[in-house]
Structure formats: C-alpha cells, structure tokens
Amino acid sequence: MNQYETVFILTPVLSDEQMKEAVGKFKSLLTDNGAEILNEENWGLKKLAYPIEKKSTGFYQLIEFKAEPTLIDKLEVNFRRDERIIRYLTVKMEKYAAQYAEKRRNNKKKED
C-alpha cells in the first residue's frame, strides 16, 4: 500500500450539510475499497488564484490515506463525475513527505 494525499475544492454554493455529505461520500469510497484514512483536514472557504467555472472561492478539503494504486483511478473518476468538485489533485507521497506529514499531524495534535 502506498501513502497518498488528495486535495479537492468544492463549489462555494454548498451548505455546510451538503459539503459534509460530499466529503463523507469520498471518505466512504476510500474506506469501502480498503483504504486507511490517516488524516483529514477542512481548510475552509478560500479565495481561488483564478476563477474556475465563474467562481472565485471554494471549500478546500485534504485527505491523507494509504491505499492500493488501483483505487486512485476509481477515486478520480468519481471526482470528475461529481458536479460539486471543481478541482482535485491526488499525489503519491514518497517516504520523506510521509514522514513530514506524520510529524505535522503530531504537532497539530499537541496544539489541540
């Protein structure tokens, strides 16, 4: 299993409930296909660097997970099909990036 990080941007016209439902859909897609979710962060509503689909803001969401490489295609197909997602990026984390992410998570837990 490889470690991945995916960031996706949801359209800003969603309510909090609709946003949580969309995020839940992708989390359950991952867990139902054998992925282990390591971390999830809601970065909130942020201004986009340039307009996407005539929108200048979006809800950013980050999910770190361990999964088989075949799951990434399935995840990205679902991102493309969902109208609520305006951009997404999934990156395979090499070992130093994974160590940094774990260190960052541990520091965040200490702050809370």
PDB file of C-alpha atoms in Angstrom, residues 22-110:
ATOM      1  CA  ALA A  22     -19.830  15.269  -0.279  1.00  0.00           C
ATOM      2  CA  VAL A  23     -16.706  14.745   1.849  1.00  0.00           C
ATOM      3  CA  GLY A  24     -18.346  11.746   3.526  1.00  0.00           C
ATOM      4  CA  LYS A  25     -19.069  10.237   0.118  1.00  0.00           C
ATOM      5  CA  PHE A  26     -15.383  10.288  -0.838  1.00  0.00           C
ATOM      6  CA  LYS A  27     -14.229   9.074   2.577  1.00  0.00           C
ATOM      7  CA  SER A  28     -16.600   6.113   2.401  1.00  0.00           C
ATOM      8  CA  LEU A  29     -15.472   5.388  -1.179  1.00  0.00           C
ATOM      9  CA  LEU A  30     -11.911   5.136   0.134  1.00  0.00           C
ATOM     10  CA  THR A  31     -12.697   3.017   3.199  1.00  0.00           C
ATOM     11  CA  ASP A  32     -15.076   0.711   1.302  1.00  0.00           C
ATOM     12  CA  ASN A  33     -12.237  -0.090  -1.106  1.00  0.00           C
ATOM     13  CA  GLY A  34      -9.727  -0.957   1.600  1.00  0.00           C
ATOM     14  CA  ALA A  35      -8.017   2.401   2.137  1.00  0.00           C
ATOM     15  CA  GLU A  36      -6.906   3.545   5.576  1.00  0.00           C
ATOM     16  CA  ILE A  37      -7.585   7.238   6.210  1.00  0.00           C
ATOM     17  CA  LEU A  38      -4.706   8.772   8.159  1.00  0.00           C
ATOM     18  CA  ASN A  39      -5.733  12.402   8.338  1.00  0.00           C
ATOM     19  CA  GLU A  40      -8.497  14.707   7.216  1.00  0.00           C
ATOM     20  CA  GLU A  41      -8.443  18.494   7.250  1.00  0.00           C
ATOM     21  CA  ASN A  42     -11.071  21.021   6.308  1.00  0.00           C
ATOM     22  CA  TRP A  43      -9.248  24.158   5.219  1.00  0.00           C
ATOM     23  CA  GLY A  44     -12.497  26.086   4.844  1.00  0.00           C
ATOM     24  CA  LEU A  45     -13.571  28.654   2.280  1.00  0.00           C
ATOM     25  CA  LYS A  46     -10.602  30.172   0.448  1.00  0.00           C
ATOM     26  CA  LYS A  47     -10.168  32.568  -2.438  1.00  0.00           C
ATOM     27  CA  LEU A  48      -9.018  30.905  -5.655  1.00  0.00           C
ATOM     28  CA  ALA A  49      -5.981  32.204  -7.542  1.00  0.00           C
ATOM     29  CA  TYR A  50      -8.123  32.457 -10.673  1.00  0.00           C
ATOM     30  CA  PRO A  51     -11.840  31.934 -11.409  1.00  0.00           C
ATOM     31  CA  ILE A  52     -12.946  28.352 -12.025  1.00  0.00           C
ATOM     32  CA  GLU A  53     -16.391  27.886 -13.582  1.00  0.00           C
ATOM     33  CA  LYS A  54     -17.049  31.596 -12.838  1.00  0.00           C
ATOM     34  CA  LYS A  55     -16.430  31.024  -9.098  1.00  0.00           C
ATOM     35  CA  SER A  56     -13.740  32.914  -7.192  1.00  0.00           C
ATOM     36  CA  THR A  57     -13.873  30.911  -3.918  1.00  0.00           C
ATOM     37  CA  GLY A  58     -14.141  27.274  -2.903  1.00  0.00           C
ATOM     38  CA  PHE A  59     -14.138  24.919   0.083  1.00  0.00           C
ATOM     39  CA  TYR A  60     -10.777  23.149   0.344  1.00  0.00           C
ATOM     40  CA  GLN A  61     -10.550  19.633   1.789  1.00  0.00           C
ATOM     41  CA  LEU A  62      -7.447  17.465   2.380  1.00  0.00           C
ATOM     42  CA  ILE A  63      -7.434  13.708   2.968  1.00  0.00           C
ATOM     43  CA  GLU A  64      -4.296  11.648   3.627  1.00  0.00           C
ATOM     44  CA  PHE A  65      -4.688   7.895   3.185  1.00  0.00           C
ATOM     45  CA  LYS A  66      -2.965   4.595   2.476  1.00  0.00           C
ATOM     46  CA  ALA A  67      -4.372   2.602  -0.436  1.00  0.00           C
ATOM     47  CA  GLU A  68      -3.615   0.357  -3.346  1.00  0.00           C
ATOM     48  CA  PRO A  69      -2.656   2.225  -6.556  1.00  0.00           C
ATOM     49  CA  THR A  70      -5.712   0.869  -8.423  1.00  0.00           C
ATOM     50  CA  LEU A  71      -8.029   2.826  -6.089  1.00  0.00           C
ATOM     51  CA  ILE A  72      -6.718   6.193  -7.303  1.00  0.00           C
ATOM     52  CA  ASP A  73      -8.292   5.809 -10.749  1.00  0.00           C
ATOM     53  CA  LYS A  74     -11.640   4.973  -9.174  1.00  0.00           C
ATOM     54  CA  LEU A  75     -11.383   7.971  -6.819  1.00  0.00           C
ATOM     55  CA  GLU A  76     -10.502  10.409  -9.594  1.00  0.00           C
ATOM     56  CA  VAL A  77     -13.309   9.142 -11.841  1.00  0.00           C
ATOM     57  CA  ASN A  78     -15.718   9.894  -9.006  1.00  0.00           C
ATOM     58  CA  PHE A  79     -14.201  13.377  -8.590  1.00  0.00           C
ATOM     59  CA  ARG A  80     -14.789  14.043 -12.307  1.00  0.00           C
ATOM     60  CA  ARG A  81     -18.396  12.816 -12.162  1.00  0.00           C
ATOM     61  CA  ASP A  82     -19.365  14.866  -9.104  1.00  0.00           C
ATOM     62  CA  GLU A  83     -20.622  18.353 -10.014  1.00  0.00           C
ATOM     63  CA  ARG A  84     -19.736  19.667  -6.543  1.00  0.00           C
ATOM     64  CA  ILE A  85     -15.981  19.172  -7.143  1.00  0.00           C
ATOM     65  CA  ILE A  86     -14.393  21.978  -9.164  1.00  0.00           C
ATOM     66  CA  ARG A  87     -10.721  20.870  -8.833  1.00  0.00           C
ATOM     67  CA  TYR A  88      -8.799  17.966  -7.317  1.00  0.00           C
ATOM     68  CA  LEU A  89      -5.221  16.733  -7.037  1.00  0.00           C
ATOM     69  CA  THR A  90      -4.002  13.382  -5.721  1.00  0.00           C
ATOM     70  CA  VAL A  91      -0.305  12.916  -5.002  1.00  0.00           C
ATOM     71  CA  LYS A  92       1.631   9.788  -4.037  1.00  0.00           C
ATOM     72  CA  MET A  93       3.779  10.684  -1.059  1.00  0.00           C
ATOM     73  CA  GLU A  94       7.366   9.470  -1.040  1.00  0.00           C
ATOM     74  CA  LYS A  95       8.872   8.444   2.293  1.00  0.00           C
ATOM     75  CA  TYR A  96      10.210  11.872   3.311  1.00  0.00           C
ATOM     76  CA  ALA A  97       6.902  13.574   2.521  1.00  0.00           C
ATOM     77  CA  ALA A  98       5.085  10.886   4.530  1.00  0.00           C
ATOM     78  CA  GLN A  99       7.437  11.435   7.495  1.00  0.00           C
ATOM     79  CA  TYR A 100       6.895  15.192   7.306  1.00  0.00           C
ATOM     80  CA  ALA A 101       3.113  14.741   7.156  1.00  0.00           C
ATOM     81  CA  GLU A 102       3.210  12.470  10.218  1.00  0.00           C
ATOM     82  CA  LYS A 103       5.347  14.984  12.116  1.00  0.00           C
ATOM     83  CA  ARG A 104       2.939  17.782  11.143  1.00  0.00           C
ATOM     84  CA  ARG A 105      -0.043  15.718  12.335  1.00  0.00           C
ATOM     85  CA  ASN A 106       1.645  15.032  15.676  1.00  0.00           C
ATOM     86  CA  ASN A 107       2.438  18.731  16.179  1.00  0.00           C
ATOM     87  CA  LYS A 108      -1.161  19.620  15.349  1.00  0.00           C
ATOM     88  CA  LYS A 109      -2.440  17.147  17.966  1.00  0.00           C
ATOM     89  CA  LYS A 110      -0.180  18.713  20.603  1.00  0.00           C
TER      90      LYS A 110
END
